[in-house]
Coordinates of C-alpha atoms in Angstrom, one line a residue:
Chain A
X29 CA 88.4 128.8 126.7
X30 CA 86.4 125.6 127.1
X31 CA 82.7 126.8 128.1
X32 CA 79.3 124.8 127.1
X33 CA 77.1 125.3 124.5
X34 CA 74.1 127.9 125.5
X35 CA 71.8 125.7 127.8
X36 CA 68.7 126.2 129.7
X37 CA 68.6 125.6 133.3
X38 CA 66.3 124.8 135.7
X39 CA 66.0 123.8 139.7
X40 CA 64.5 120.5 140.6
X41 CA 62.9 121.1 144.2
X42 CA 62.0 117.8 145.0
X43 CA 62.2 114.2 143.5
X44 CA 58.5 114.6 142.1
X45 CA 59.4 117.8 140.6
X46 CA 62.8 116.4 138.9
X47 CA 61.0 113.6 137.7
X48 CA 57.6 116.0 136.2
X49 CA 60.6 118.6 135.1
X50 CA 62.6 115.5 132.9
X51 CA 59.0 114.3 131.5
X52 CA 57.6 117.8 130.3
X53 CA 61.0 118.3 128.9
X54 CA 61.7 115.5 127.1
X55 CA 65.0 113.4 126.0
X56 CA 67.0 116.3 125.4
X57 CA 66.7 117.4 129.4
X58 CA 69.3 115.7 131.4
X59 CA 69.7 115.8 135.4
X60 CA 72.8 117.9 137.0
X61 CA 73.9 116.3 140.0
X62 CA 77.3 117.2 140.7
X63 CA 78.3 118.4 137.2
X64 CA 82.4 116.5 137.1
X65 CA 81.7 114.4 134.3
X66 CA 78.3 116.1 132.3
X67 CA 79.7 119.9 132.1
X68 CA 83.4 118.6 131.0
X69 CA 81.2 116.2 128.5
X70 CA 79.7 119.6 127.5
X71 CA 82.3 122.0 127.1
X72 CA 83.9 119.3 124.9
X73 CA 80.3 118.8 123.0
X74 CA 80.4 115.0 123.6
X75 CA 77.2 116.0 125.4
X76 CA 74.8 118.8 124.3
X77 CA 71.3 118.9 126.5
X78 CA 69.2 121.4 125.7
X79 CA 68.2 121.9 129.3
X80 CA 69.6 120.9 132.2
X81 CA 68.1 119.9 135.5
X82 CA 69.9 120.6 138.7
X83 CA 69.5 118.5 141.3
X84 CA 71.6 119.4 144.2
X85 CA 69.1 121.1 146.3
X86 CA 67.7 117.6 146.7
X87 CA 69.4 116.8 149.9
X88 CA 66.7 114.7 151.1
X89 CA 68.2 112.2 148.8
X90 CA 71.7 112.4 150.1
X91 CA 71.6 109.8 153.4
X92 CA 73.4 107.1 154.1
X93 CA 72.0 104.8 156.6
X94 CA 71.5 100.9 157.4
X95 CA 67.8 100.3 156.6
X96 CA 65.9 97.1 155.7
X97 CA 69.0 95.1 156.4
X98 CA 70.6 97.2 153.3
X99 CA 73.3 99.9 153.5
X100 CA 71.3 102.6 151.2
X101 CA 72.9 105.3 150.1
X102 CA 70.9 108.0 148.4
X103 CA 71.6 109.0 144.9
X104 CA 73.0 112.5 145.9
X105 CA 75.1 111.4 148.4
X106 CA 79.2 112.9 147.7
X107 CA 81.8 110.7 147.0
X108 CA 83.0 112.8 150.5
X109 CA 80.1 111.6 152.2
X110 CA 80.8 107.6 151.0
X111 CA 84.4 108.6 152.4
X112 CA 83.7 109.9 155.6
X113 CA 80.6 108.1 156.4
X114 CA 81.0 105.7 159.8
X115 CA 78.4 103.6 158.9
X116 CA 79.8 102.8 155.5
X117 CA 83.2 101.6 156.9
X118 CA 81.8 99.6 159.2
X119 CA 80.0 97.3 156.5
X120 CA 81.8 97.8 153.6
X121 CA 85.6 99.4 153.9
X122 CA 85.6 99.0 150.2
X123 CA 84.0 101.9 150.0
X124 CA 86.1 104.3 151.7
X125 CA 88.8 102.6 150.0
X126 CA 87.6 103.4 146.5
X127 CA 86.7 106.6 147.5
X128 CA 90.4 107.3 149.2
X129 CA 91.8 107.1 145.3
X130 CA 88.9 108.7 143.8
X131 CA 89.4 112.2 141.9
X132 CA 90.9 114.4 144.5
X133 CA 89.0 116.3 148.1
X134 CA 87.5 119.1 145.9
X135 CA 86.1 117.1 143.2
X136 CA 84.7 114.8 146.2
X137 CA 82.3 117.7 148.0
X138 CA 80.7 117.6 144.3
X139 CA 80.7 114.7 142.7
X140 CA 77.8 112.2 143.4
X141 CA 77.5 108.6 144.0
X142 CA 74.6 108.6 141.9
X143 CA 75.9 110.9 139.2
X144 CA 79.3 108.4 139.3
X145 CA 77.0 105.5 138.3
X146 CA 74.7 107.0 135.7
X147 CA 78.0 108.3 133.5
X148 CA 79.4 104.3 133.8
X149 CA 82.5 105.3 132.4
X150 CA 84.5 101.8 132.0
X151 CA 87.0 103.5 134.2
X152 CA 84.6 104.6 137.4
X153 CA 85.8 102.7 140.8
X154 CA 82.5 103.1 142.3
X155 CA 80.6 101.0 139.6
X156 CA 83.3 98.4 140.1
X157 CA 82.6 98.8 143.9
X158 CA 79.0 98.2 143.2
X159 CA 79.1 95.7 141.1
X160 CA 81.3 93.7 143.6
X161 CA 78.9 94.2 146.4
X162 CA 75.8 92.9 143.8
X163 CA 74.3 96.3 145.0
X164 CA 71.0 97.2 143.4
X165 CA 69.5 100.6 141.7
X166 CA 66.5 102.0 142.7
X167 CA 65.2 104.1 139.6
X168 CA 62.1 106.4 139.6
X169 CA 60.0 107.7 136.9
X170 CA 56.9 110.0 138.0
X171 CA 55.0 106.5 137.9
X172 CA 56.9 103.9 138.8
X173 CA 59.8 102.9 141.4
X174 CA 61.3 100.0 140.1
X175 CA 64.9 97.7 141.6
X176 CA 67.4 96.5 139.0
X177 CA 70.6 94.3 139.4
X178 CA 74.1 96.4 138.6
X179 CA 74.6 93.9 135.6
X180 CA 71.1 95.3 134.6
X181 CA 71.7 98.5 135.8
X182 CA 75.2 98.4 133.5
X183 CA 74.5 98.3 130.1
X184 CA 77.5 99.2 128.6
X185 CA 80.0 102.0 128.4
X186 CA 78.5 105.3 129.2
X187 CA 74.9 103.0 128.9
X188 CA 72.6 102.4 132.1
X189 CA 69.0 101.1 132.6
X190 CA 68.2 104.5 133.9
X191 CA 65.4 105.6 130.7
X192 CA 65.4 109.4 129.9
X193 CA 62.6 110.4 131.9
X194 CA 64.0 108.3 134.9
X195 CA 66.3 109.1 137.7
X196 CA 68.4 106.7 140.0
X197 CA 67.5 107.6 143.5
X198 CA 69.0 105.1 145.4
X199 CA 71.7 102.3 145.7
X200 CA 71.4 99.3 148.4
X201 CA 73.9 96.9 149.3
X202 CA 72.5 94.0 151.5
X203 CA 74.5 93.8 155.0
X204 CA 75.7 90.3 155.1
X205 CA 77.6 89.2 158.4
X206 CA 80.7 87.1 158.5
X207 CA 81.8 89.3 154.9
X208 CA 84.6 91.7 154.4
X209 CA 85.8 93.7 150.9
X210 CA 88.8 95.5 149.8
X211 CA 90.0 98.2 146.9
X212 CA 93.1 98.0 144.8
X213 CA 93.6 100.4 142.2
X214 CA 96.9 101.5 140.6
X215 CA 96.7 104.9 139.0
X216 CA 99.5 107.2 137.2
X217 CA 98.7 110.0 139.6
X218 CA 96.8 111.2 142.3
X219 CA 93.0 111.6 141.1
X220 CA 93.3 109.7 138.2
X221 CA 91.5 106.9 136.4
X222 CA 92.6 103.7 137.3
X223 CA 95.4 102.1 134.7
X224 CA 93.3 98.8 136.6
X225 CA 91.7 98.2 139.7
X226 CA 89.6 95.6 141.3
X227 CA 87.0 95.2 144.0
X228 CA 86.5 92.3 146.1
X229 CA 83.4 91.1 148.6
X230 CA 83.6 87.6 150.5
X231 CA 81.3 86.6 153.2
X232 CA 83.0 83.4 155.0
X233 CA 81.1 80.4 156.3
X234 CA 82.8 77.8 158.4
X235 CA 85.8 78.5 156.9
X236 CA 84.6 78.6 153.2
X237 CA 83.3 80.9 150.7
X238 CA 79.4 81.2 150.5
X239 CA 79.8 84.4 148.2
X240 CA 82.2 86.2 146.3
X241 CA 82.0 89.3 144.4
X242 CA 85.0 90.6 142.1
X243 CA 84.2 94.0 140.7
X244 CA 86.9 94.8 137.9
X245 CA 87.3 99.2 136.7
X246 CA 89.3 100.1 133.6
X247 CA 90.4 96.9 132.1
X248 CA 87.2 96.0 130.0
X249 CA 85.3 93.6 132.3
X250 CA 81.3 93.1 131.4
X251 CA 78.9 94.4 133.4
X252 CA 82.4 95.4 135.8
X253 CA 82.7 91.7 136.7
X254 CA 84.0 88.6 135.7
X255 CA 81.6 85.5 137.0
X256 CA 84.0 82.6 136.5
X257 CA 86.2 84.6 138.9
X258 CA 83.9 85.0 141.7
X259 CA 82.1 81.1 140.8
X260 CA 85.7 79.5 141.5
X261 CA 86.0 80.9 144.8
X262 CA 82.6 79.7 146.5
X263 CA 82.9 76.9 147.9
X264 CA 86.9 77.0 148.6
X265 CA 88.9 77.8 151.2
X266 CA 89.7 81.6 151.2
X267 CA 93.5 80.7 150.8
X268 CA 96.3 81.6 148.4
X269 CA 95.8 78.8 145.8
X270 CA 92.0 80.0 145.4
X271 CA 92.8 83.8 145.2
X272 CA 95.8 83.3 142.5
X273 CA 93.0 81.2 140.2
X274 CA 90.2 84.0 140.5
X275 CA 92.9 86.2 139.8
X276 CA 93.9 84.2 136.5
X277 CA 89.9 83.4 135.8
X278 CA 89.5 87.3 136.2
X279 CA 92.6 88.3 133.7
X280 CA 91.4 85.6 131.3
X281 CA 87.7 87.1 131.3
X282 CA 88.3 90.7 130.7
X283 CA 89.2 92.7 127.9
X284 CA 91.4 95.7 128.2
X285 CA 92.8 98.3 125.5
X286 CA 96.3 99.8 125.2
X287 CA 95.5 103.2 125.8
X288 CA 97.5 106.6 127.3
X289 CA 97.1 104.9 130.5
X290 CA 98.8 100.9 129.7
X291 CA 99.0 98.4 127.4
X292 CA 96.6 95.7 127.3
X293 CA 99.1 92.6 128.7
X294 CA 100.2 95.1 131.7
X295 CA 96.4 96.0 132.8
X296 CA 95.7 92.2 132.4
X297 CA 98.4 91.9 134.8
X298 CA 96.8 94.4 137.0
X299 CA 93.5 92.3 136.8
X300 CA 95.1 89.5 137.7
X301 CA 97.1 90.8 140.4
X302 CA 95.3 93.3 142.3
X303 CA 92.3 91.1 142.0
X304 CA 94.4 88.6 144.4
X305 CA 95.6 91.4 146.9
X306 CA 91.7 92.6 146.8
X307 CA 90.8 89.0 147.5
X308 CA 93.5 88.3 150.3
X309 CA 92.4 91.7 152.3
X310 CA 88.8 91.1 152.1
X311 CA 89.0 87.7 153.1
X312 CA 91.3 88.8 156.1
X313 CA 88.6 91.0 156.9
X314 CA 85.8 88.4 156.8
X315 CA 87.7 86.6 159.6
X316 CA 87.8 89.4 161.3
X317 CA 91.3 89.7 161.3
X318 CA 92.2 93.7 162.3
X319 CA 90.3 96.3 159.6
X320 CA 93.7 96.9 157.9
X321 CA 92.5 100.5 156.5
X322 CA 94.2 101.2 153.2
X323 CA 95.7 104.7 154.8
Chain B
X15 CA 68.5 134.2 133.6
X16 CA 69.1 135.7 137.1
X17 CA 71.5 134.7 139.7
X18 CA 71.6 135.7 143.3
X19 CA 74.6 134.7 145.9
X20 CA 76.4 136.3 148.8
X21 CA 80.3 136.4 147.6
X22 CA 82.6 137.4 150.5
X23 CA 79.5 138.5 152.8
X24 CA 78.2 140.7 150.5
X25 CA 75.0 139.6 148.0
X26 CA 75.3 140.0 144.8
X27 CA 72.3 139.8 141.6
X28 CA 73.4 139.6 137.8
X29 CA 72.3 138.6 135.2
X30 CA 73.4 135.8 133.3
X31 CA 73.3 133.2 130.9
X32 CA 73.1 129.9 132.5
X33 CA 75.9 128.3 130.6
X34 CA 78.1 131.0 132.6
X35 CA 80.9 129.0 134.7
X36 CA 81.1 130.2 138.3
X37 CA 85.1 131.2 137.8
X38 CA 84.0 133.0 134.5
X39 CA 81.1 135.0 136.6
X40 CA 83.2 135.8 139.6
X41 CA 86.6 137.5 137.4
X42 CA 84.5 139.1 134.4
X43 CA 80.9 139.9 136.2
X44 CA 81.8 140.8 139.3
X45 CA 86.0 141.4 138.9
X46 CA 87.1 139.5 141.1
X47 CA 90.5 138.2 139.4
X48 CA 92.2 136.4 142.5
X49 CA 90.2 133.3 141.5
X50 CA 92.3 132.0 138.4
X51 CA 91.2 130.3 135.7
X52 CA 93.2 127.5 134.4
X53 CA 92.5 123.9 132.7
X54 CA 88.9 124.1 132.2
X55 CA 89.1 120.5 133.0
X56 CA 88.9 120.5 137.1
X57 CA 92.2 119.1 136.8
X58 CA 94.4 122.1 138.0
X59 CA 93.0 123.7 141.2
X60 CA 93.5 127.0 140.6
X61 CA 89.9 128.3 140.3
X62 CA 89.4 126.6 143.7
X63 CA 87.0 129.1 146.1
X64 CA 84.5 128.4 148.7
X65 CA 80.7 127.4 148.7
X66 CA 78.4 126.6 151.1
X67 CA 81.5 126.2 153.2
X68 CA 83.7 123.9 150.9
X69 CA 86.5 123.9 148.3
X70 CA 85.2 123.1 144.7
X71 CA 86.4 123.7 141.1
X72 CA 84.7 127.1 140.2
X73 CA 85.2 125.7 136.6
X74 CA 83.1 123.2 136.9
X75 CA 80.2 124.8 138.5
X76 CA 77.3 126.7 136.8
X77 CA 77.1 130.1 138.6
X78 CA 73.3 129.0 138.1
X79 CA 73.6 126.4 140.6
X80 CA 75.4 129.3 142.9
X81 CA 72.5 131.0 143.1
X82 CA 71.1 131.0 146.4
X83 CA 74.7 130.0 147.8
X84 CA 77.6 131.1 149.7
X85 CA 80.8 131.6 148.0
X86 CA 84.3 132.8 149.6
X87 CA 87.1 133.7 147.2
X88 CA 90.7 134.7 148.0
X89 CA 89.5 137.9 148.2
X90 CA 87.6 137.3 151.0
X91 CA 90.5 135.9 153.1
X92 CA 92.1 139.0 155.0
X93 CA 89.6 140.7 157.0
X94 CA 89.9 143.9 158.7
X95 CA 92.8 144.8 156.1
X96 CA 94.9 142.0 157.9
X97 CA 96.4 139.2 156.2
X98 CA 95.4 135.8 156.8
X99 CA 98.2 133.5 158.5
X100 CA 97.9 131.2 155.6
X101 CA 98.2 134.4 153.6
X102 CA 101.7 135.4 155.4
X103 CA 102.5 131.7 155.6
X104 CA 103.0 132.3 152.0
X105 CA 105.0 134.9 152.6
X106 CA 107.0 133.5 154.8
X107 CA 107.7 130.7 153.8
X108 CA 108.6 131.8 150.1
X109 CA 105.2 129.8 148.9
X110 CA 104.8 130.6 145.5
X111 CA 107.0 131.8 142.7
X112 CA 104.6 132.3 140.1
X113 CA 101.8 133.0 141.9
X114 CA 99.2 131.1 139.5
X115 CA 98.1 128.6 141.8
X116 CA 98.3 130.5 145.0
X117 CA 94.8 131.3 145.5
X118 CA 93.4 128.1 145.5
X119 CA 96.3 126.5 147.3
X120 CA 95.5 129.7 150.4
X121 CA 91.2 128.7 150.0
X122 CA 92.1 124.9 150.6
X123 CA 94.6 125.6 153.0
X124 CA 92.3 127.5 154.9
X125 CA 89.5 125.1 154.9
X126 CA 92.0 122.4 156.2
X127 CA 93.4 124.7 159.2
X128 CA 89.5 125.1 160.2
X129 CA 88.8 121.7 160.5
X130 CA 92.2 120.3 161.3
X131 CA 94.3 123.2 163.2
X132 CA 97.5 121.2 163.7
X133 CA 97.4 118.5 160.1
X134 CA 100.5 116.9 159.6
X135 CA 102.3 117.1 156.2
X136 CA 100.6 114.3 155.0
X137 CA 97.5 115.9 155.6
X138 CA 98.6 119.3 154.5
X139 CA 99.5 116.9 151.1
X140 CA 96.4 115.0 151.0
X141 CA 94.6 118.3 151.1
X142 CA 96.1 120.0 148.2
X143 CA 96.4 117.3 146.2
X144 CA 93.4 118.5 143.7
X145 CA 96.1 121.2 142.9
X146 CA 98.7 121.9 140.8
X147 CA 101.9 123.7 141.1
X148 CA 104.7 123.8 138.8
X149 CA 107.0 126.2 140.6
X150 CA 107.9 125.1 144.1
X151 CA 107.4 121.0 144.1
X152 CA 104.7 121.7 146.7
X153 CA 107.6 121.6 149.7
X154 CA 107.7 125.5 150.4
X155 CA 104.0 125.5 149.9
X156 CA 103.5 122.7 153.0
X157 CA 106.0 124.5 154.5
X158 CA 103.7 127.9 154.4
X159 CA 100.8 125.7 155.9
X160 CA 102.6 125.0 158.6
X161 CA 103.7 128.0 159.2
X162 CA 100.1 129.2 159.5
X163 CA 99.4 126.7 161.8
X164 CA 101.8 127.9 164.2
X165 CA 100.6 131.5 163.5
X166 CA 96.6 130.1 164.2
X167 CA 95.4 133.7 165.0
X168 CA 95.5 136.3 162.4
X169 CA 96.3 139.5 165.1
X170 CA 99.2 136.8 166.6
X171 CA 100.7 136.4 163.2
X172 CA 100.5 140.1 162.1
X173 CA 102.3 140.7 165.8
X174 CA 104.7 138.2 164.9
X175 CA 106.3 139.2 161.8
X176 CA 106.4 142.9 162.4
X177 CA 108.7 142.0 165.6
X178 CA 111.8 143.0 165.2

């Protein structure tokens, strides 16, 4: 019987009082948002608050809506919500196409978009999604708001910018017309981590790229991306030839591990290849071409 | 600490520690075994119940952060002392062998029929697919899922099957 070591718990009623709660208690409080990946951390001891924080009666800060130009999505949005949300399609089907392949439908009405992104496991599909769309984090302490970059939100594995007395409240992705993005991800089983996937954002304009973005999940990428691959396509001609070198720019750049779930030359593969399917659908999608939904 | 929610209509206080794990307070605090306990790792499915409405892994939720909320277990299916049709679906349709998973497969299968009366087996797949089942390779389980959509009223069902 797996349970967590004893705890103490307490309700956060609003942002302000998460925020006052996670500064009177110190660096040994952390925030509960959905609880997928913190209570399995805890009942295996990889993680061992002294008192946790639950946030899920903060529904103010679960909206997703077009504001400012951005797509913002609030930090306790579902991954369900991400799935099912209109808006979200509409702008960004990568999204819904991450989400599709993420964990399985029960797992979704818990889990958080915001929780997702603070664990930054190496394997999460949403912080490759984010990372594609160069989405940025909105992160609160009781004094300050402040707006990072994902390559500054991303620190490293299981390591954000998000400071112990912080909390990420919300993530905006700028709407930019004449763009489309796509999800590939090959996993072992239903609701699994990826063995690889890869993210792609392109906005088009006459008939060349102005902007790429290649977000990379499970294979070792920095930061969930690999710049060379995304510089070589601006500028081109969304066609084959460009897609097949960002695929090989994005193999070359990142660094998976043979693991349970691959060996390293097969998930390299995977980079390379699924970064060229993500490519080709996104680009199809900036042109307008049909939405092709991945279902 | 102390923890207040309404389980299958009815409200319940305890007292607990708030490490406890929802499926943990539900089968030893209040003895209500139809909600299994399996991986630990909301993996298998089989602690699956209802709250606020929706399906979630009862092993990976505090019954702290019940409090306040809505659960429905698998005892809280049959009403009146008459079988749900996803219930006799299972019947039926020879849906389980074991029986482990057959809770949480009847509280998903539920939810699904509520929103989506008539899903097709792709549906009825996509919707059980947090859930494992190492007896019947999931066919007579879809199978029993369709049957209770065919049988949408409970009263029709019940009328059904005891026809001769």
């Amino acid at each position: 019987m797996q349970v967590p070591a004893p705890v103490e718990y307490e309700r956060a009623r609003s942002v302000e009082d998460a925020l006052a709660l996670l500064e009177r208690r110190g660096p040994e409080a952390r925030l509960l948002a959905g609880g997928h990946s913190l209570l399995p951390m805890m009942k295996l001891r990889l993680a061992r608050p002294q008192v946790l924080i639950d946030v899920n009666e903060l529904s103010d800060l679960a909206y997703i809506r077009v504001e400012g130009g951005d797509l913002r999505i609030g930090a306790m949005a579902r991954h369900r919500d991400l799935l099912e949300s209109p808006v979200a399609w509409e702008h960004f089907p990568i999204m819904r196409e991450a989400e599709t392949v993420i964990a399985d439908p029960l797992v979704r009405n818990r889990g958080t978009v915001g929780g997702s992104l603070c664990q930054a496991d190496p394997n999460e599909d949403l912080s490759a999604v984010f990372a594609a769309l160069k989405a940025q984090a909105v992160i609160r302490s009781t004094s300050e708001s402040r707006v990072v970059s994902m390559d500054q939100f991303h620190q490293g594995p299981y390591t954000t910018a998000v400071g112990p007395a912080e909390m990420l409240v919300e993530l905006r992705v700028p709407i930019r017309p004449g763009s489309g993005s796509a999800y590939e991800k090959v996993e072992r089983r239903v609701g699994d981590w990826p063995v690889g996937a890869a993210g792609a954002f392109l906005r088009l304009d006459a008939g060349r790229v102005a902007e790429a973005g290649i977000g990379l999940a499970a294979v070792g990428a920095e930061h969930f991306r690999v710049p060379a691959a995304e510089e070589s396509l601006v500028g081109e001609e969304p066609v084959e030839e460009a897609f097949t070198e960002a695929g090989r720019l994005a193999a070359e750049g990142c660094h998976p591990v043979t693991d349970q779930r691959g060996p390293a030359d097969y998930k390299r593969h995977l980079a390379y290849e699924l970064t060229r399917r993500a490519l080709r659908r996104a680009a199809a999608r900036a042109r307008g071409e049909g939405d092709q939904p991945c279902r | 600490m102390q923890v207040t929610m309404t389980v299958n209509g009815e409200q319940v206080t305890r007292d607990v520690e708030p490490r406890l794990l929802l499926v943990h307070f539900l089968r030893d605090d209040l003895g209500l075994t139809g909600t299994h306990w399996g991986c630990d790792t909301s993996n298998c499915g089989v602690c699956a119940v209802w709250m606020d409405g929706e399906p979630v892994k009862s092993c990976t939720v505090l019954a702290a952060m019940a409090s306040g909320h809505e659960i429905r277990t698998v005892e809280g299916l049959e009403r009146e002392g008459q079988l749900d049709p996803v219930q006799e679906g299972f019947i039926q349709e020879h849906g389980l062998q074991c029986g482990f998973c057959t809770p949480g497969m009847m509280m998903t299968a539920r939810y699904l029929l509520d929103r989506n009366p008539h899903p097709t087996d792709e549906e009825i797949r996509e919707a059980i697919s947090g859930q494992i089942c190492r007896c019947t390779g999931y066919e007579n389980i879809v199978r029993a899922v369709r049957w209770a959509a065919r049988h949408a009223a409970a009263g029709q069902a019940r009328e059904e099957v005891s026809a001769p």
